[in-house]
Short mmCIF file of C-alpha atoms and ligand atoms in Angstrom, two decimals:
data_model
loop_
_atom_site.label_atom_id
_atom_site.label_comp_id
_atom_site.label_asym_id
_atom_site.label_seq_id
_atom_site.Cartn_x
_atom_site.Cartn_y
_atom_site.Cartn_z
CA MET A 1 14.37 -34.48 13.84
CA ASP A 2 15.11 -32.13 16.71
CA GLY A 3 11.74 -30.89 18.13
CA SER A 4 13.09 -27.22 18.17
CA ARG A 5 13.28 -27.29 14.30
CA ASP A 6 9.51 -27.98 14.23
CA ARG A 7 8.64 -24.90 16.16
CA PRO A 8 7.15 -22.03 14.13
CA ILE A 9 8.64 -18.76 13.03
CA GLY A 10 7.01 -15.89 14.81
CA VAL A 11 6.28 -12.56 12.88
CA PHE A 12 4.66 -9.41 14.27
CA ASP A 13 3.69 -6.07 12.96
CA SER A 14 1.69 -3.16 14.09
CA GLY A 15 -1.26 -4.33 11.95
CA VAL A 16 -1.82 -6.46 8.80
CA GLY A 17 1.00 -4.84 6.73
CA GLY A 18 3.52 -7.36 7.97
CA LEU A 19 1.60 -9.99 6.08
CA THR A 20 3.74 -8.85 3.06
CA VAL A 21 6.77 -10.35 4.98
CA VAL A 22 4.75 -13.61 5.66
CA ARG A 23 4.01 -13.80 1.90
CA GLU A 24 7.79 -13.73 1.06
CA LEU A 25 8.50 -16.31 3.86
CA ILE A 26 5.84 -18.67 2.43
CA GLU A 27 7.52 -18.27 -1.06
CA ARG A 28 11.02 -19.02 0.32
CA LEU A 29 10.33 -21.40 3.10
CA PRO A 30 6.96 -23.18 2.26
CA GLY A 31 7.42 -25.84 4.78
CA GLU A 32 7.83 -23.63 7.81
CA ASP A 33 4.95 -23.01 10.19
CA ILE A 34 4.41 -19.31 10.95
CA VAL A 35 2.63 -17.40 13.73
CA TYR A 36 1.75 -13.92 12.88
CA PHE A 37 0.63 -11.39 15.35
CA GLY A 38 -0.81 -7.98 14.12
CA ASP A 39 -1.48 -5.25 16.69
CA THR A 40 -4.45 -4.09 14.84
CA ALA A 41 -5.89 -2.60 18.20
CA ARG A 42 -3.02 -0.08 18.37
CA VAL A 43 -2.00 0.48 14.86
CA PRO A 44 -0.41 2.85 13.55
CA TYR A 45 2.95 2.78 15.21
CA GLY A 46 4.44 5.11 12.73
CA THR A 47 2.91 8.24 14.28
CA LYS A 48 3.73 7.30 17.88
CA SER A 49 6.78 8.19 20.14
CA ALA A 50 9.80 5.89 20.42
CA ARG A 51 8.93 5.05 23.95
CA THR A 52 5.50 3.86 23.13
CA VAL A 53 6.70 1.81 20.19
CA MET A 54 9.19 0.18 22.33
CA LYS A 55 6.59 -0.82 24.97
CA PHE A 56 4.30 -2.14 22.29
CA ALA A 57 7.04 -4.12 20.47
CA ARG A 58 8.02 -5.75 23.71
CA GLU A 59 4.57 -6.82 24.45
CA ASP A 60 4.07 -8.22 20.90
CA LEU A 61 7.39 -10.15 21.19
CA GLY A 62 6.08 -11.61 24.49
CA PHE A 63 2.95 -12.81 22.88
CA LEU A 64 5.01 -14.76 20.15
CA LYS A 65 7.27 -16.23 22.72
CA SER A 66 4.17 -17.60 24.51
CA ARG A 67 3.57 -19.50 21.23
CA ASP A 68 6.98 -21.11 21.56
CA VAL A 69 8.51 -19.77 18.35
CA LYS A 70 12.09 -20.50 17.25
CA LEU A 71 12.82 -17.16 15.74
CA ILE A 72 10.99 -13.75 15.75
CA VAL A 73 10.75 -11.38 12.72
CA ILE A 74 9.79 -7.82 13.52
CA ALA A 75 8.12 -7.17 10.23
CA CYS A 76 7.25 -3.65 11.14
CA ASN A 77 9.81 -1.03 9.99
CA THR A 78 8.84 1.45 12.72
CA ALA A 79 9.37 -1.21 15.52
CA SER A 80 12.60 -2.47 13.80
CA SER A 81 13.95 1.09 13.71
CA VAL A 82 13.04 2.05 17.25
CA ALA A 83 13.17 -1.15 19.14
CA LEU A 84 15.25 -3.89 17.37
CA PRO A 85 18.76 -3.63 18.91
CA ARG A 86 17.43 -3.55 22.42
CA LEU A 87 15.02 -6.35 22.03
CA ALA A 88 17.55 -8.62 20.15
CA ASP A 89 19.92 -8.25 23.11
CA GLU A 90 17.24 -9.15 25.57
CA GLU A 91 16.35 -12.40 23.82
CA GLU A 92 17.91 -15.77 23.48
CA ILE A 93 16.19 -16.78 20.26
CA PRO A 94 17.22 -14.86 17.06
CA VAL A 95 15.25 -11.67 16.45
CA ILE A 96 15.45 -10.29 12.94
CA GLY A 97 14.14 -6.90 11.79
CA VAL A 98 13.34 -5.55 8.32
CA LEU A 99 15.69 -2.71 8.51
CA LEU A 100 19.21 -4.37 8.05
CA PRO A 101 18.06 -6.72 5.27
CA GLY A 102 16.54 -3.62 3.49
CA ALA A 103 19.77 -1.61 4.05
CA ARG A 104 21.85 -4.50 2.71
CA GLY A 105 19.68 -4.95 -0.28
CA ALA A 106 20.01 -1.17 -1.24
CA ALA A 107 23.77 -1.24 -0.76
CA ALA A 108 23.97 -4.24 -3.18
CA ALA A 109 21.68 -2.43 -5.71
CA THR A 110 23.11 1.04 -5.92
CA HIS A 111 25.64 1.86 -8.52
CA ASN A 112 25.92 5.70 -8.03
CA ARG A 113 25.84 5.32 -4.14
CA ARG A 114 22.86 7.62 -3.85
CA ILE A 115 20.13 6.01 -1.91
CA ALA A 116 16.70 7.34 -1.00
CA VAL A 117 14.66 5.94 1.86
CA ILE A 118 10.86 6.31 2.46
CA GLY A 119 9.00 5.09 5.57
CA THR A 120 6.54 6.26 8.34
CA THR A 121 7.31 9.48 10.27
CA ALA A 122 8.71 7.49 13.27
CA THR A 123 10.99 5.47 11.01
CA ILE A 124 12.45 8.44 9.12
CA ASN A 125 12.82 10.47 12.48
CA SER A 126 14.77 7.63 14.03
CA GLY A 127 17.50 7.95 11.48
CA ALA A 128 17.91 4.15 11.66
CA TYR A 129 18.20 3.53 7.90
CA GLU A 130 20.76 6.27 7.58
CA LYS A 131 22.79 4.59 10.39
CA ALA A 132 22.45 1.16 8.99
CA LEU A 133 23.57 2.28 5.53
CA SER A 134 26.38 4.45 6.97
CA ASP A 135 27.60 1.32 8.94
CA ILE A 136 27.81 -0.55 5.55
CA SER A 137 29.78 2.34 3.74
CA ASP A 138 30.58 5.86 4.57
CA ARG A 139 30.51 6.58 0.76
CA PHE A 140 26.72 6.50 0.45
CA GLU A 141 24.63 9.72 0.07
CA ILE A 142 21.32 9.24 1.70
CA MET A 143 18.08 11.20 1.41
CA SER A 144 15.00 10.13 3.35
CA HIS A 145 11.42 11.26 3.44
CA PRO A 146 8.32 10.22 5.32
CA CYS A 147 5.19 9.23 3.29
CA PRO A 148 2.59 8.60 6.07
CA LEU A 149 -0.53 8.65 3.68
CA PHE A 150 0.80 5.61 1.76
CA VAL A 151 -0.31 3.40 4.67
CA SER A 152 -3.95 4.48 4.28
CA LEU A 153 -3.69 4.25 0.48
CA ALA A 154 -2.53 0.63 0.65
CA GLU A 155 -5.25 -0.32 3.21
CA GLU A 156 -7.94 1.27 1.20
CA GLY A 157 -6.68 -0.48 -1.97
CA TRP A 158 -6.09 2.67 -3.81
CA VAL A 159 -2.69 1.71 -5.06
CA ASP A 160 -2.65 2.21 -8.74
CA ASP A 161 -5.07 4.99 -9.60
CA GLU A 162 -4.69 8.75 -10.15
CA VAL A 163 -5.18 9.56 -6.45
CA ALA A 164 -2.30 7.37 -5.46
CA PHE A 165 -0.09 8.71 -8.23
CA MET A 166 -0.74 12.37 -7.16
CA ILE A 167 0.02 11.65 -3.63
CA ALA A 168 3.14 9.60 -4.61
CA ARG A 169 4.29 12.56 -6.81
CA ARG A 170 3.77 15.07 -3.97
CA TYR A 171 5.80 12.94 -1.55
CA LEU A 172 8.53 11.74 -3.87
CA GLU A 173 9.31 14.90 -5.92
CA PRO A 174 11.89 16.02 -3.43
CA LEU A 175 13.63 12.67 -4.00
CA THR A 176 13.60 12.70 -7.70
CA GLY A 177 15.90 15.60 -7.97
CA PHE A 178 18.41 13.95 -5.68
CA GLY A 179 19.39 11.49 -8.38
CA ALA A 180 19.19 8.30 -6.40
CA ASP A 181 19.39 5.14 -8.34
CA THR A 182 17.98 3.05 -5.45
CA LEU A 183 14.87 3.64 -3.19
CA VAL A 184 14.17 1.73 -0.03
CA LEU A 185 10.55 0.91 0.60
CA GLY A 186 10.91 1.25 4.43
CA CYS A 187 7.51 0.29 5.39
CA THR A 188 5.33 -2.84 5.38
CA HIS A 189 2.65 -1.18 3.26
CA TYR A 190 4.78 0.38 0.52
CA PRO A 191 5.40 -2.71 -1.64
CA LEU A 192 1.74 -2.62 -2.58
CA LEU A 193 2.29 0.83 -4.17
CA LYS A 194 5.31 -0.20 -6.13
CA GLY A 195 3.67 0.69 -9.47
CA VAL A 196 2.86 4.24 -8.82
CA ILE A 197 6.16 4.82 -6.80
CA SER A 198 8.12 3.46 -9.90
CA ARG A 199 6.04 5.74 -12.14
CA VAL A 200 7.16 8.77 -10.28
CA MET A 201 10.85 7.75 -9.66
CA GLY A 202 11.34 6.47 -13.11
CA ASP A 203 12.47 3.17 -14.55
CA GLY A 204 16.06 3.65 -13.72
CA VAL A 205 15.36 3.56 -10.01
CA VAL A 206 15.61 0.15 -8.34
CA LEU A 207 12.88 -0.34 -5.53
CA VAL A 208 14.18 -2.31 -2.64
CA ASP A 209 11.43 -4.34 -0.96
CA SER A 210 12.80 -5.17 2.52
CA ALA A 211 10.21 -8.03 2.87
CA THR A 212 12.14 -10.01 0.16
CA GLU A 213 15.43 -9.34 1.69
CA THR A 214 14.21 -10.25 5.16
CA ALA A 215 12.98 -13.69 4.10
CA ALA A 216 16.47 -14.33 2.72
CA ASP A 217 17.86 -13.31 6.10
CA VAL A 218 15.51 -15.60 7.96
CA GLU A 219 16.56 -18.49 5.83
CA LYS A 220 20.29 -17.81 6.50
CA THR A 221 19.79 -17.32 10.20
CA LEU A 222 17.80 -20.59 10.54
CA ALA A 223 20.23 -22.49 8.41
CA SER A 224 23.13 -21.38 10.46
CA ALA A 225 21.50 -22.29 13.70
CA ASP A 226 20.39 -25.66 12.22
CA LEU A 227 16.84 -24.69 12.82
CA LEU A 228 15.29 -25.06 9.28
CA SER A 229 12.20 -27.34 9.56
CA GLY A 230 13.43 -29.69 6.76
CA ARG A 231 10.05 -29.77 5.14
CA ASP A 232 9.56 -28.10 1.73
CA SER A 233 5.74 -27.75 1.74
CA GLY A 234 2.74 -27.77 3.94
CA GLY A 235 3.66 -24.97 6.41
CA ARG A 236 0.73 -23.76 8.53
CA ILE A 237 0.04 -20.12 8.88
CA GLU A 238 -1.73 -18.90 12.04
CA VAL A 239 -2.83 -15.19 12.24
CA PHE A 240 -3.60 -13.57 15.53
CA LEU A 241 -4.88 -10.03 15.87
CA SER A 242 -5.41 -7.74 18.80
CA ASP A 243 -8.62 -6.42 17.21
CA ILE A 244 -10.61 -7.53 14.27
CA PRO A 245 -10.81 -4.42 12.14
CA TYR A 246 -13.64 -3.57 9.70
CA ARG A 247 -12.87 -5.23 6.38
CA PHE A 248 -9.91 -7.10 7.95
CA ARG A 249 -10.38 -10.17 5.77
CA GLU A 250 -10.21 -8.16 2.49
CA ILE A 251 -7.34 -6.07 3.65
CA GLY A 252 -5.34 -8.99 5.07
CA GLU A 253 -5.72 -11.01 1.82
CA ARG A 254 -4.48 -7.99 -0.12
CA PHE A 255 -1.10 -8.06 1.84
CA LEU A 256 -0.95 -11.80 2.11
CA GLY A 257 -1.81 -12.29 -1.57
CA ARG A 258 -4.28 -15.10 -0.63
CA PRO A 259 -6.85 -15.95 1.96
CA SER A 260 -5.42 -16.85 5.44
CA GLU A 261 -6.46 -20.18 6.91
CA SER A 262 -7.70 -18.71 10.08
CA VAL A 263 -7.69 -15.40 11.90
CA GLU A 264 -8.02 -15.30 15.63
CA GLN A 265 -8.40 -12.44 18.00
CA VAL A 266 -6.40 -12.41 21.23
CA THR A 267 -6.97 -10.54 24.46
CA GLY A 268 -3.45 -9.16 24.72
CA PRO A 269 -1.31 -7.32 24.07
CA GLY A 270 -3.35 -4.39 22.94
CA GLY A 271 -6.65 -6.12 23.52
CA GLU A 272 -7.01 -5.54 27.26
CA GLU A 273 -9.49 -2.70 27.12
CA SER A 274 -12.04 -4.68 25.23
CA GLU A 275 -11.40 -8.03 27.10
CA GLU A 276 -14.98 -9.15 27.39
CA ARG A 277 -15.57 -8.68 23.74
CA CYS A 278 -12.34 -10.34 22.89
CA ARG A 279 -12.98 -13.27 25.07
CA GLY A 280 -16.27 -13.92 23.23
CA MET A 281 -14.38 -13.86 19.96
CA THR A 282 -11.36 -16.03 20.92
CA ALA A 283 -13.76 -18.68 21.91
CA GLY A 284 -13.94 -19.58 18.27
CA ARG A 285 -12.16 -18.68 15.21
CA ALA A 286 -13.21 -15.11 14.11
CA ALA A 287 -13.08 -16.03 10.45
CA SER A 288 -11.62 -18.87 8.38
CA SER A 289 -11.34 -19.76 4.76
CA ASP A 290 -9.54 -22.44 2.82
CA ARG A 291 -6.25 -21.74 1.10
N1 LIG B 1 3.90 -1.35 9.98
C1 LIG B 1 4.38 0.01 9.89
C2 LIG B 1 5.84 0.04 9.36
O1 LIG B 1 6.28 -0.68 8.67
C3 LIG B 1 3.41 0.80 9.17
C4 LIG B 1 2.05 0.94 9.75
C5 LIG B 1 2.18 1.83 11.08
O2 LIG B 1 2.33 3.02 11.06
O3 LIG B 1 2.01 1.08 12.16
O4 LIG B 1 6.45 0.99 9.57
#
Protein backbone atom coordinates (compact mmCIF):
# COMPACT_ATOMS: atom_id res chain seq x y z
CA MET A 1 0.00 0.00 0.00
CA ASP A 2 1.19 3.52 -0.78
CA GLY A 3 2.50 5.06 2.47
CA SER A 4 0.56 8.27 1.91
CA ARG A 5 -2.72 6.36 2.33
CA ASP A 6 -1.65 5.34 5.83
CA ARG A 7 -1.25 8.92 6.99
CA PRO A 8 -3.93 10.22 9.38
CA ILE A 9 -6.78 12.60 8.65
CA GLY A 10 -6.28 15.91 10.50
CA VAL A 11 -9.26 17.64 12.12
CA PHE A 12 -9.22 20.93 13.98
CA ASP A 13 -11.73 23.04 15.84
CA SER A 14 -11.68 25.99 18.21
CA GLY A 15 -12.31 23.56 21.07
CA VAL A 16 -13.76 20.14 21.72
CA GLY A 17 -17.00 20.71 19.73
CA GLY A 18 -15.34 19.44 16.54
CA LEU A 19 -15.28 15.98 18.10
CA THR A 20 -18.86 15.73 16.74
CA VAL A 21 -17.22 15.61 13.30
CA VAL A 22 -14.67 13.02 14.50
CA ARG A 23 -17.57 10.91 15.78
CA GLU A 24 -19.13 10.90 12.29
CA LEU A 25 -15.76 10.15 10.67
CA ILE A 26 -15.28 7.14 12.95
CA GLU A 27 -18.76 5.89 11.96
CA ARG A 28 -18.11 6.25 8.26
CA LEU A 29 -14.37 5.51 8.04
CA PRO A 30 -13.55 3.28 11.05
CA GLY A 31 -10.16 2.26 9.65
CA GLU A 32 -8.76 5.77 9.30
CA ASP A 33 -6.33 7.22 11.84
CA ILE A 34 -7.39 10.69 12.99
CA VAL A 35 -5.38 13.47 14.62
CA TYR A 36 -7.60 16.05 16.29
CA PHE A 37 -6.48 19.46 17.44
CA GLY A 38 -8.77 21.58 19.66
CA ASP A 39 -7.67 25.13 20.39
CA THR A 40 -9.13 25.06 23.88
CA ALA A 41 -6.76 27.80 25.07
CA ARG A 42 -8.37 30.31 22.70
CA VAL A 43 -11.98 29.12 22.34
CA PRO A 44 -14.46 30.65 21.51
CA TYR A 45 -13.73 31.75 17.95
CA GLY A 46 -17.38 32.62 17.34
CA THR A 47 -17.17 35.97 19.13
CA LYS A 48 -13.85 37.06 17.58
CA SER A 49 -13.01 39.15 14.51
CA ALA A 50 -12.45 37.57 11.10
CA ARG A 51 -8.80 38.64 11.20
CA THR A 52 -8.17 36.86 14.50
CA VAL A 53 -10.04 33.72 13.41
CA MET A 54 -7.95 33.62 10.20
CA LYS A 55 -4.71 33.87 12.19
CA PHE A 56 -5.75 31.13 14.64
CA ALA A 57 -7.00 28.84 11.86
CA ARG A 58 -3.72 29.15 9.96
CA GLU A 59 -1.79 28.20 13.12
CA ASP A 60 -4.10 25.24 13.85
CA LEU A 61 -3.61 23.99 10.31
CA GLY A 62 0.16 24.34 10.71
CA PHE A 63 0.05 22.10 13.79
CA LEU A 64 -1.82 19.37 11.91
CA LYS A 65 0.58 19.58 8.97
CA SER A 66 3.43 18.98 11.40
CA ARG A 67 1.73 15.61 12.14
CA ASP A 68 1.93 14.66 8.45
CA VAL A 69 -1.80 14.41 7.77
CA LYS A 70 -3.16 13.53 4.31
CA LEU A 71 -6.28 15.73 4.45
CA ILE A 72 -7.45 18.45 6.82
CA VAL A 73 -11.00 18.98 8.03
CA ILE A 74 -11.82 22.39 9.47
CA ALA A 75 -14.50 21.13 11.82
CA CYS A 76 -15.22 24.61 13.17
CA ASN A 77 -18.05 26.40 11.35
CA THR A 78 -16.65 29.78 12.36
CA ALA A 79 -13.19 29.02 10.93
CA SER A 80 -14.76 27.41 7.84
CA SER A 81 -16.89 30.51 7.26
CA VAL A 82 -14.07 32.99 7.68
CA ALA A 83 -10.88 31.23 6.60
CA LEU A 84 -11.56 28.23 4.38
CA PRO A 85 -11.25 29.49 0.80
CA ARG A 86 -7.94 31.21 1.51
CA LEU A 87 -6.44 28.35 3.49
CA ALA A 88 -7.51 25.74 0.91
CA ASP A 89 -5.80 27.81 -1.81
CA GLU A 90 -2.58 27.94 0.20
CA GLU A 91 -2.35 24.17 0.79
CA GLU A 92 -1.35 21.25 -1.37
CA ILE A 93 -3.28 18.64 0.59
CA PRO A 94 -7.11 18.77 0.46
CA VAL A 95 -8.73 21.06 3.04
CA ILE A 96 -12.43 20.48 3.70
CA GLY A 97 -14.71 22.68 5.78
CA VAL A 98 -18.08 21.97 7.34
CA LEU A 99 -19.86 24.77 5.52
CA LEU A 100 -20.20 23.50 1.95
CA PRO A 101 -21.25 19.99 3.01
CA GLY A 102 -23.87 21.58 5.31
CA ALA A 103 -25.14 23.85 2.53
CA ARG A 104 -25.34 20.93 0.10
CA GLY A 105 -27.22 18.85 2.68
CA ALA A 106 -29.75 21.65 3.17
CA ALA A 107 -30.18 22.14 -0.58
CA ALA A 108 -30.92 18.44 -0.96
CA ALA A 109 -33.36 18.38 1.98
CA THR A 110 -35.56 21.40 1.28
CA HIS A 111 -38.82 21.12 -0.65
CA ASN A 112 -40.18 24.64 -0.22
CA ARG A 113 -36.73 26.27 -0.81
CA ARG A 114 -36.90 28.12 2.51
CA ILE A 115 -33.78 27.42 4.51
CA ALA A 116 -32.93 28.72 7.99
CA VAL A 117 -29.36 28.81 9.27
CA ILE A 118 -28.14 29.12 12.86
CA GLY A 119 -24.54 29.53 14.02
CA THR A 120 -22.16 31.65 16.06
CA THR A 121 -22.19 35.42 15.69
CA ALA A 122 -19.04 35.35 13.53
CA THR A 123 -20.46 32.65 11.25
CA ILE A 124 -23.75 34.46 10.74
CA ASN A 125 -22.03 37.85 10.28
CA SER A 126 -19.74 36.36 7.61
CA GLY A 127 -22.74 35.59 5.37
CA ALA A 128 -20.85 32.47 4.24
CA TYR A 129 -23.83 30.10 4.45
CA GLU A 130 -26.01 32.50 2.43
CA LYS A 131 -23.30 32.68 -0.19
CA ALA A 132 -22.78 28.91 -0.32
CA LEU A 133 -26.55 28.32 -0.63
CA SER A 134 -26.99 31.06 -3.25
CA ASP A 135 -24.15 29.54 -5.26
CA ILE A 136 -26.12 26.28 -5.33
CA SER A 137 -29.38 27.98 -6.37
CA ASP A 138 -30.62 31.56 -6.59
CA ARG A 139 -34.13 30.31 -5.81
CA PHE A 140 -33.52 29.69 -2.10
CA GLU A 141 -34.94 32.04 0.50
CA ILE A 142 -32.59 32.10 3.45
CA MET A 143 -32.96 33.42 6.97
CA SER A 144 -30.12 33.19 9.47
CA HIS A 145 -29.81 33.87 13.17
CA PRO A 146 -26.95 33.67 15.71
CA CYS A 147 -27.50 31.50 18.81
CA PRO A 148 -24.34 32.12 20.88
CA LEU A 149 -25.62 30.67 24.18
CA PHE A 150 -26.12 27.24 22.59
CA VAL A 151 -22.35 26.71 22.81
CA SER A 152 -22.34 27.12 26.60
CA LEU A 153 -25.48 24.99 27.00
CA ALA A 154 -23.88 22.13 25.06
CA GLU A 155 -20.68 22.30 27.09
CA GLU A 156 -22.60 22.43 30.36
CA GLY A 157 -24.67 19.45 29.28
CA TRP A 158 -27.94 21.36 29.59
CA VAL A 159 -29.24 20.12 26.28
CA ASP A 160 -32.70 18.74 26.89
CA ASP A 161 -34.15 20.49 29.93
CA GLU A 162 -36.47 23.46 30.37
CA VAL A 163 -33.60 25.98 30.43
CA ALA A 164 -32.38 24.78 27.05
CA PHE A 165 -35.94 24.81 25.72
CA MET A 166 -36.58 28.39 26.87
CA ILE A 167 -33.34 29.64 25.31
CA ALA A 168 -34.03 27.74 22.12
CA ARG A 169 -37.52 29.23 21.92
CA ARG A 170 -36.19 32.75 22.39
CA TYR A 171 -33.53 32.34 19.68
CA LEU A 172 -35.60 30.37 17.21
CA GLU A 173 -38.97 32.10 17.37
CA PRO A 174 -38.04 34.61 14.64
CA LEU A 175 -37.26 31.62 12.43
CA THR A 176 -40.46 29.66 13.07
CA GLY A 177 -42.56 32.37 11.40
CA PHE A 178 -40.35 32.24 8.30
CA GLY A 179 -41.76 28.86 7.27
CA ALA A 180 -38.47 27.12 6.52
CA ASP A 181 -38.71 23.36 6.07
CA THR A 182 -34.94 22.97 6.66
CA LEU A 183 -32.64 24.29 9.37
CA VAL A 184 -28.85 24.14 9.12
CA LEU A 185 -27.12 23.50 12.46
CA GLY A 186 -24.17 25.70 11.54
CA CYS A 187 -22.04 25.16 14.64
CA THR A 188 -20.12 22.20 16.05
CA HIS A 189 -22.08 22.32 19.30
CA TYR A 190 -25.63 22.45 17.98
CA PRO A 191 -26.13 18.76 17.11
CA LEU A 192 -26.18 18.10 20.87
CA LEU A 193 -29.26 20.33 21.14
CA LYS A 194 -31.19 18.67 18.31
CA GLY A 195 -33.98 17.60 20.66
CA VAL A 196 -34.95 21.06 21.93
CA ILE A 197 -34.31 22.72 18.58
CA SER A 198 -36.67 20.26 16.94
CA ARG A 199 -39.27 20.78 19.66
CA VAL A 200 -39.30 24.52 18.93
CA MET A 201 -39.08 24.30 15.13
CA GLY A 202 -41.63 21.49 14.82
CA ASP A 203 -41.52 18.00 13.34
CA GLY A 204 -41.85 19.22 9.78
CA VAL A 205 -38.47 20.96 9.84
CA VAL A 206 -35.44 18.87 8.81
CA LEU A 207 -32.32 19.58 10.87
CA VAL A 208 -29.16 19.42 8.79
CA ASP A 209 -26.14 18.38 10.83
CA SER A 210 -23.09 19.41 8.86
CA ALA A 211 -20.93 16.84 10.70
CA THR A 212 -22.70 13.97 8.91
CA GLU A 213 -22.46 15.67 5.54
CA THR A 214 -18.79 16.50 6.12
CA ALA A 215 -17.84 12.89 6.82
CA ALA A 216 -19.43 11.91 3.49
CA ASP A 217 -17.40 14.66 1.78
CA VAL A 218 -14.16 13.43 3.37
CA GLU A 219 -14.80 9.89 2.12
CA LYS A 220 -15.51 11.15 -1.40
CA THR A 221 -12.42 13.37 -1.49
CA LEU A 222 -10.13 10.63 -0.17
CA ALA A 223 -11.58 8.11 -2.63
CA SER A 224 -11.11 10.38 -5.63
CA ALA A 225 -7.50 11.13 -4.60
CA ASP A 226 -6.89 7.39 -3.99
CA LEU A 227 -6.04 8.15 -0.37
CA LEU A 228 -8.46 5.88 1.53
CA SER A 229 -6.52 3.75 4.01
CA GLY A 230 -8.08 0.49 2.83
CA ARG A 231 -8.63 -0.67 6.43
CA ASP A 232 -12.18 -1.07 7.67
CA SER A 233 -11.52 -1.04 11.41
CA GLY A 234 -8.95 -0.22 14.06
CA GLY A 235 -8.36 3.48 13.29
CA ARG A 236 -6.44 5.33 16.01
CA ILE A 237 -7.71 8.62 17.37
CA GLU A 238 -5.22 11.09 18.85
CA VAL A 239 -6.52 14.23 20.55
CA PHE A 240 -4.31 17.29 21.10
CA LEU A 241 -5.50 20.39 22.94
CA SER A 242 -3.83 23.77 23.50
CA ASP A 243 -5.14 23.76 27.07
CA ILE A 244 -6.64 21.09 29.26
CA PRO A 245 -9.87 22.72 30.38
CA TYR A 246 -11.73 22.04 33.56
CA ARG A 247 -13.97 18.95 33.04
CA PHE A 248 -12.47 18.40 29.60
CA ARG A 249 -12.77 14.63 29.78
CA GLU A 250 -16.48 14.70 30.53
CA ILE A 251 -17.17 17.39 27.93
CA GLY A 252 -15.01 15.73 25.29
CA GLU A 253 -16.75 12.40 25.79
CA ARG A 254 -20.11 14.06 25.38
CA PHE A 255 -19.09 15.32 21.93
CA LEU A 256 -17.20 12.22 20.85
CA GLY A 257 -19.85 9.86 22.17
CA ARG A 258 -17.24 7.71 23.94
CA PRO A 259 -14.00 8.11 25.90
CA SER A 260 -10.98 9.17 23.83
CA GLU A 261 -7.91 6.95 23.91
CA SER A 262 -5.60 9.76 24.89
CA VAL A 263 -5.60 13.51 25.24
CA GLU A 264 -2.35 15.42 25.07
CA GLN A 265 -1.64 19.07 25.63
CA VAL A 266 0.61 20.86 23.15
CA THR A 267 2.62 24.05 23.61
CA GLY A 268 1.38 25.71 20.42
CA PRO A 269 -0.58 27.06 18.74
CA GLY A 270 -2.40 28.90 21.47
CA GLY A 271 -0.37 27.39 24.28
CA GLU A 272 2.62 29.75 24.13
CA GLU A 273 1.68 31.86 27.13
CA SER A 274 1.72 28.90 29.45
CA GLU A 275 4.67 27.13 27.89
CA GLU A 276 6.24 26.01 31.14
CA ARG A 277 3.08 24.43 32.41
CA CYS A 278 2.37 22.87 29.06
CA ARG A 279 5.83 21.39 28.82
CA GLY A 280 5.26 19.68 32.10
CA MET A 281 2.01 18.22 30.87
CA THR A 282 3.18 17.16 27.41
CA ALA A 283 5.91 15.09 29.00
CA GLY A 284 3.24 12.47 29.55
CA ARG A 285 -0.30 11.85 28.56
CA ALA A 286 -2.56 14.28 30.35
CA ALA A 287 -5.26 11.68 30.54
CA SER A 288 -6.06 8.39 28.98
CA SER A 289 -8.76 5.83 29.09
CA ASP A 290 -9.58 2.74 27.09
CA ARG A 291 -12.05 2.72 24.29
N1 LIG B 1 -16.52 25.61 16.94
C1 LIG B 1 -17.32 26.80 16.85
C2 LIG B 1 -18.20 26.72 15.59
O1 LIG B 1 -18.50 25.65 15.08
C3 LIG B 1 -18.18 27.01 18.07
C4 LIG B 1 -17.39 27.41 19.30
C5 LIG B 1 -16.65 28.73 19.13
O2 LIG B 1 -17.30 29.80 19.14
O3 LIG B 1 -15.45 28.70 18.96
O4 LIG B 1 -18.58 27.74 15.07
